[in-house]
Short mmCIF file of C-alpha atoms and ligand atoms in Angstrom, two decimals:
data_model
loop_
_atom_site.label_atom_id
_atom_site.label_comp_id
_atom_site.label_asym_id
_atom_site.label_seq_id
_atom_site.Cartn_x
_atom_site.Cartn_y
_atom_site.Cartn_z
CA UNK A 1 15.80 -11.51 4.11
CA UNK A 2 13.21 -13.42 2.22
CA UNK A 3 11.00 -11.08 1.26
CA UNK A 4 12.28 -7.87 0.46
CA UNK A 5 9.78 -4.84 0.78
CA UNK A 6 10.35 -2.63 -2.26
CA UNK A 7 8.51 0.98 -3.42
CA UNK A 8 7.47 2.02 -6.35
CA UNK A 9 7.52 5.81 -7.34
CA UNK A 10 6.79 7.20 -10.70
CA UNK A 11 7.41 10.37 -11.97
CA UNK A 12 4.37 10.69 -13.90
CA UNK A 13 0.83 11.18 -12.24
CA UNK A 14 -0.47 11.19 -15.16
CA UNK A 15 -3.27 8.49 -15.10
CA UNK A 16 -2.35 7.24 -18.89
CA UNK A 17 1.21 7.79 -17.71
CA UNK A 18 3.42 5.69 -20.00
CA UNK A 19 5.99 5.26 -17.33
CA UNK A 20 3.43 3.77 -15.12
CA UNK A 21 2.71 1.23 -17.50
CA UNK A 22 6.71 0.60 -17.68
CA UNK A 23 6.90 0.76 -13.81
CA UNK A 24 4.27 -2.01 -13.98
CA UNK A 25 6.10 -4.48 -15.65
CA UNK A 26 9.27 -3.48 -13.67
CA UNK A 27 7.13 -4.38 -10.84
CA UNK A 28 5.99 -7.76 -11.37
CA UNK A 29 10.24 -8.40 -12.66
CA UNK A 30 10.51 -7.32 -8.55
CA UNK A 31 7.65 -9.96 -7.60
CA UNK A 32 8.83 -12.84 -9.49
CA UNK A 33 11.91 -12.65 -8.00
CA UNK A 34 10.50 -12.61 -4.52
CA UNK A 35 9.53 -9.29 -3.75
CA UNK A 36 6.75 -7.28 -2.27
CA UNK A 37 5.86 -3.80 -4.07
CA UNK A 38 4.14 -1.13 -2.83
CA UNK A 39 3.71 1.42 -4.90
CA UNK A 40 3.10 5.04 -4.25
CA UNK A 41 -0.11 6.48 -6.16
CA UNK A 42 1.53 10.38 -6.53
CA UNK A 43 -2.47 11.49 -6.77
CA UNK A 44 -2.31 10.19 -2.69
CA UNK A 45 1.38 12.36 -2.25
CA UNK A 46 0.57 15.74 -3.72
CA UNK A 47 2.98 18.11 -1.90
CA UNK A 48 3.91 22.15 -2.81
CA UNK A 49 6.84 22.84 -4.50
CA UNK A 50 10.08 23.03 -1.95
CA UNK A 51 10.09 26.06 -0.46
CA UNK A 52 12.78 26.99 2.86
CA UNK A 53 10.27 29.26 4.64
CA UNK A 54 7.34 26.71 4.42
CA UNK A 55 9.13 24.32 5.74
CA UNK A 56 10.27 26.72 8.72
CA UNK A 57 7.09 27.90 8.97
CA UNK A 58 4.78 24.29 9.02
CA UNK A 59 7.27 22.01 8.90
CA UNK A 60 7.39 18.82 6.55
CA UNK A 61 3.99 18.50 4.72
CA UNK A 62 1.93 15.60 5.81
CA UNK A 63 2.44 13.65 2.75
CA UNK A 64 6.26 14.03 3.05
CA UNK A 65 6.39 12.29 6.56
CA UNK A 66 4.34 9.55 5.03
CA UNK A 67 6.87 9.17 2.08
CA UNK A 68 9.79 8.80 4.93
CA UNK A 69 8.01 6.38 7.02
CA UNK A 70 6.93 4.22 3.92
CA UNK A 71 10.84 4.08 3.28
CA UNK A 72 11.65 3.31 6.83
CA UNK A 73 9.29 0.43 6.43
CA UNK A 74 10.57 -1.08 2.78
CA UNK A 75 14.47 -2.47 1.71
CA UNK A 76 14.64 -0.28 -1.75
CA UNK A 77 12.42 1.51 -4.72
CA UNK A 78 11.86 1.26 -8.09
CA UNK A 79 11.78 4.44 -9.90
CA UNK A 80 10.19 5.55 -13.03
CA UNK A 81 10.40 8.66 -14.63
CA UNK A 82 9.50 10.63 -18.13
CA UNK A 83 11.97 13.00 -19.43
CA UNK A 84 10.94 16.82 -19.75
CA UNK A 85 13.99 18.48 -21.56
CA UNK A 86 16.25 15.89 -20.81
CA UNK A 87 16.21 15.77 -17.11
CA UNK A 88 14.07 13.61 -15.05
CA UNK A 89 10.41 15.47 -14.04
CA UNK A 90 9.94 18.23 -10.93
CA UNK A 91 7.59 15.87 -9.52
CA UNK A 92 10.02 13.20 -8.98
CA UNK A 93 12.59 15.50 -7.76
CA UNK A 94 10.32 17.68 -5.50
CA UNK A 95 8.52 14.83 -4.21
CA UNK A 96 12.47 13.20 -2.92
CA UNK A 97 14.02 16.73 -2.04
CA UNK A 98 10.76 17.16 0.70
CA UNK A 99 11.94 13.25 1.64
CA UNK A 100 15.46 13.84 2.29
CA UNK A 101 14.66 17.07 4.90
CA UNK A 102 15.20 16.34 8.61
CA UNK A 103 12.53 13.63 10.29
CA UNK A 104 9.69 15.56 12.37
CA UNK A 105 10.47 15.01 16.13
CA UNK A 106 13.46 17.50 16.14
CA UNK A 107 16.18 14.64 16.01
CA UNK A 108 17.99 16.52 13.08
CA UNK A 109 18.37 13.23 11.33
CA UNK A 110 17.76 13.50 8.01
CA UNK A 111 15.13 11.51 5.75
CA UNK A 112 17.86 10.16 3.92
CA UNK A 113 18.69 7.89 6.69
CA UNK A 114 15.84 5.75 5.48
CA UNK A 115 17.56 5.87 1.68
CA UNK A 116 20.70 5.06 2.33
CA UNK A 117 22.27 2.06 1.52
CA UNK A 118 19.39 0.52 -0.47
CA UNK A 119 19.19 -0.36 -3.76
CA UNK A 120 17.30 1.66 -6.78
CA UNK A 121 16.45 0.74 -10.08
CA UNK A 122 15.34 3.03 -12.95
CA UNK A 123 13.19 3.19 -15.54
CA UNK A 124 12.47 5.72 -18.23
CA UNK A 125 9.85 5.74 -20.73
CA UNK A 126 8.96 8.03 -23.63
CA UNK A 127 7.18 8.33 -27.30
CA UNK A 128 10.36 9.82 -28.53
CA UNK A 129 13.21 7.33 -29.72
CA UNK A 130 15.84 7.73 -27.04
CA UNK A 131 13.30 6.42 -24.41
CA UNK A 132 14.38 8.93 -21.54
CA UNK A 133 17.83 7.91 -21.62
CA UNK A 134 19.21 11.43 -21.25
CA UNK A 135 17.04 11.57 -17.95
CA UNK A 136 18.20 8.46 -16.78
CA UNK A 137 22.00 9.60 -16.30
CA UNK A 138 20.99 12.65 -14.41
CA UNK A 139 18.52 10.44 -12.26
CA UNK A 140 20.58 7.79 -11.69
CA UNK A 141 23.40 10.82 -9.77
CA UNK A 142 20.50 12.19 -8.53
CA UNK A 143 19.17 8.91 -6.49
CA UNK A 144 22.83 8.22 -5.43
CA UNK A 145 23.44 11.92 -4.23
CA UNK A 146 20.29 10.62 -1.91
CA UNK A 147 22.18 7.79 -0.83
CA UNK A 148 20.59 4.97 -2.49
CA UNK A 149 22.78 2.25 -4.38
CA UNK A 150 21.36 2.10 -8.13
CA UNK A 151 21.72 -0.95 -9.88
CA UNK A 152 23.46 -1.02 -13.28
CA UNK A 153 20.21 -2.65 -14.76
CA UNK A 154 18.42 -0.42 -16.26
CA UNK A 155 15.16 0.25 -19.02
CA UNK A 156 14.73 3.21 -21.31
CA UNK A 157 11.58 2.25 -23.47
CA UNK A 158 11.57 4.42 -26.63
CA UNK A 159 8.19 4.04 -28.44
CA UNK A 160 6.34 3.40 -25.50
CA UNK A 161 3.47 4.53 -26.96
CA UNK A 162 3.61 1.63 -29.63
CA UNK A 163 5.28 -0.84 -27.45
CA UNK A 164 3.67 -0.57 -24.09
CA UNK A 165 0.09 -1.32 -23.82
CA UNK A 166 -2.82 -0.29 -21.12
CA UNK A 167 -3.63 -4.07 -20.73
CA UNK A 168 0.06 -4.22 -19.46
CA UNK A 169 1.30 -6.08 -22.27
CA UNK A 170 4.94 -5.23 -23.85
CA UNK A 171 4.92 -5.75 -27.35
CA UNK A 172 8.94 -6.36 -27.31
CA UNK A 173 10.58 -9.23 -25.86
CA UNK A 174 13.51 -7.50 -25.23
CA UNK A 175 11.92 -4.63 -23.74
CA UNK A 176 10.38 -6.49 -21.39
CA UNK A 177 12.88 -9.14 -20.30
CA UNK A 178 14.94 -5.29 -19.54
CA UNK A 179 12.03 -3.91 -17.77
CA UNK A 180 11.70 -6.97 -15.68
CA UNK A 181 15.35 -7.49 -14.88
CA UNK A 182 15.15 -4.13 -13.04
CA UNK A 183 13.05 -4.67 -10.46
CA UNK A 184 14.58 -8.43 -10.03
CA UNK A 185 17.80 -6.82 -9.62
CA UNK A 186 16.19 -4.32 -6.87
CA UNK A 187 14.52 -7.49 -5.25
CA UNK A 188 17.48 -9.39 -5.38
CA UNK A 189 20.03 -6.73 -3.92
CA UNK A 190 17.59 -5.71 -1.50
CA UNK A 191 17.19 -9.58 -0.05
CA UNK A 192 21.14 -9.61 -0.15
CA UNK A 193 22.03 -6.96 1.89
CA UNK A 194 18.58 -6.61 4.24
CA UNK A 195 18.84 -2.73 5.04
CA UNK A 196 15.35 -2.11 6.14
CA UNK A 197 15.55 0.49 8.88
CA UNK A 198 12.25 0.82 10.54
C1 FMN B 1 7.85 19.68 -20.62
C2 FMN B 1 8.03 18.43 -21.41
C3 FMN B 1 9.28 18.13 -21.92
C4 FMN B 1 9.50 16.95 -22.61
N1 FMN B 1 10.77 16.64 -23.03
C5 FMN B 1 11.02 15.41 -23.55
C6 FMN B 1 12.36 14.99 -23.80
O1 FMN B 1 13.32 15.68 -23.55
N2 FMN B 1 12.55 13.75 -24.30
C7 FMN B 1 11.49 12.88 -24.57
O2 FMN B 1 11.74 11.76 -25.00
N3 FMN B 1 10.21 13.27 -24.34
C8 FMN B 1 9.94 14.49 -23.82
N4 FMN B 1 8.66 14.87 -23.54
C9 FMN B 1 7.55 13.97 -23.89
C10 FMN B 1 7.30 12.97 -22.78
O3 FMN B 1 8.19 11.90 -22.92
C11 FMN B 1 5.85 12.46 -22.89
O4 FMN B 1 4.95 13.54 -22.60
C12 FMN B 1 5.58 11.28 -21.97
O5 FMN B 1 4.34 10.71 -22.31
C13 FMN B 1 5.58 11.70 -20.49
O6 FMN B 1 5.60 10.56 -19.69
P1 FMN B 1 4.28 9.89 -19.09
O7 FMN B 1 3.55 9.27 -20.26
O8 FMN B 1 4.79 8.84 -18.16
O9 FMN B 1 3.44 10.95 -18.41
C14 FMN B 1 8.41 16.05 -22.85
C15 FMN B 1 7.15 16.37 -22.33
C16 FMN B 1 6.95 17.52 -21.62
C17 FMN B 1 5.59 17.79 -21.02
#
């Protein structure tokens, strides 16, 4: 596959979002080794929190259905994520759990048919001086629990209020050359094994 179609999903919608910024850089890591990103503006996914007898009641919500058919249509993702409390964010987690539910249409398949198989990479990003790492180990079980293969490279940017700035700039060589290895690593998996479903 010679271009691989990857996501992008960040935990954050907040518009100053530090892991946005960090997703960013993970991004263009992704395009410079061939891929092309789309990435997935949470403002444009807003869904309610997971709830059994909504779902019975109205099925999927809209936004849902367009998550699963973006995956369909793309090879792997590229996840970012802040750390509340040392997990990964409700956003991230509600926003995947309303993915994974069976596709509309009454098949019974479920939306993890368009996860599985493809390769993830993470990347955390906080003020505080562990970076998100304690989020990243529960993500990382969490995004293979949904089937996806995550890739050992990974980025926790501690700081990233000093290091990481608006203009997209990473003050740290290191820091970046980790943020951009993620995505290549996504890109390059994703060209190796050519999963896309849809
Ligand atoms: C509920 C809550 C819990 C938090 N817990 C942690 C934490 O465990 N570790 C940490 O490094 N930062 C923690 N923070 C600070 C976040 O890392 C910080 O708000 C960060 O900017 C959020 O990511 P964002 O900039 O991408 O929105 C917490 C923030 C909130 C709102």
């Amino acid at each position: 596959m010679a271009h691989p179609r990857l996501l992008a999903l960040c935990g954050s919608a907040r518009k100053d979002s530090f892991n946005r910024l960090a997703l960013a850089v993970a991004i263009t890591g992704a395009q410079r080794a061939g891929a092309e990103v789309t990435f997935v503006e949470p403002r444009e996914f807003v869904m309610p929190l997971y709830d059994g007898d909504l779902e019975a009641s109205d099925g999927l919500p809209e936004a849902a259905i367009r998550l699963q058919q973006l995956f369909a249509e793309h090879d792997g993702v590229i996840v970012a994520t802040p750390e509340y409390n040392g997990f990964f964010t409700p956003l991230l987690k509600n926003t995947l759990d309303w993915v994974s539910r069976p596709l509309p249409g009454g098949t019974g398949q479920p939306g993890t048919i368009h996860l599985r198989g493809k390769p993830a990479g993470l990347v955390t990003a906080s003020p505080g001086a562990l970076g998100g790492i304690r989020a990243m180990q529960h993500a990382r079980l969490y995004l293979s629990n949904l089937g996806l293969v995550v890739v050992p490279e990974q980025a926790a940017v501690s700081a990233a209020n000093k290091v990481l700035g608006v203009d997209g700039s990473v003050s740290d060589d290191r820091t970046l050359g980790m943020l951009e290895s993620v995505g290549a690593a996504v890109s390059k998996l994703a060209a190796a094994l050519g999963t896309r479903a849809g």
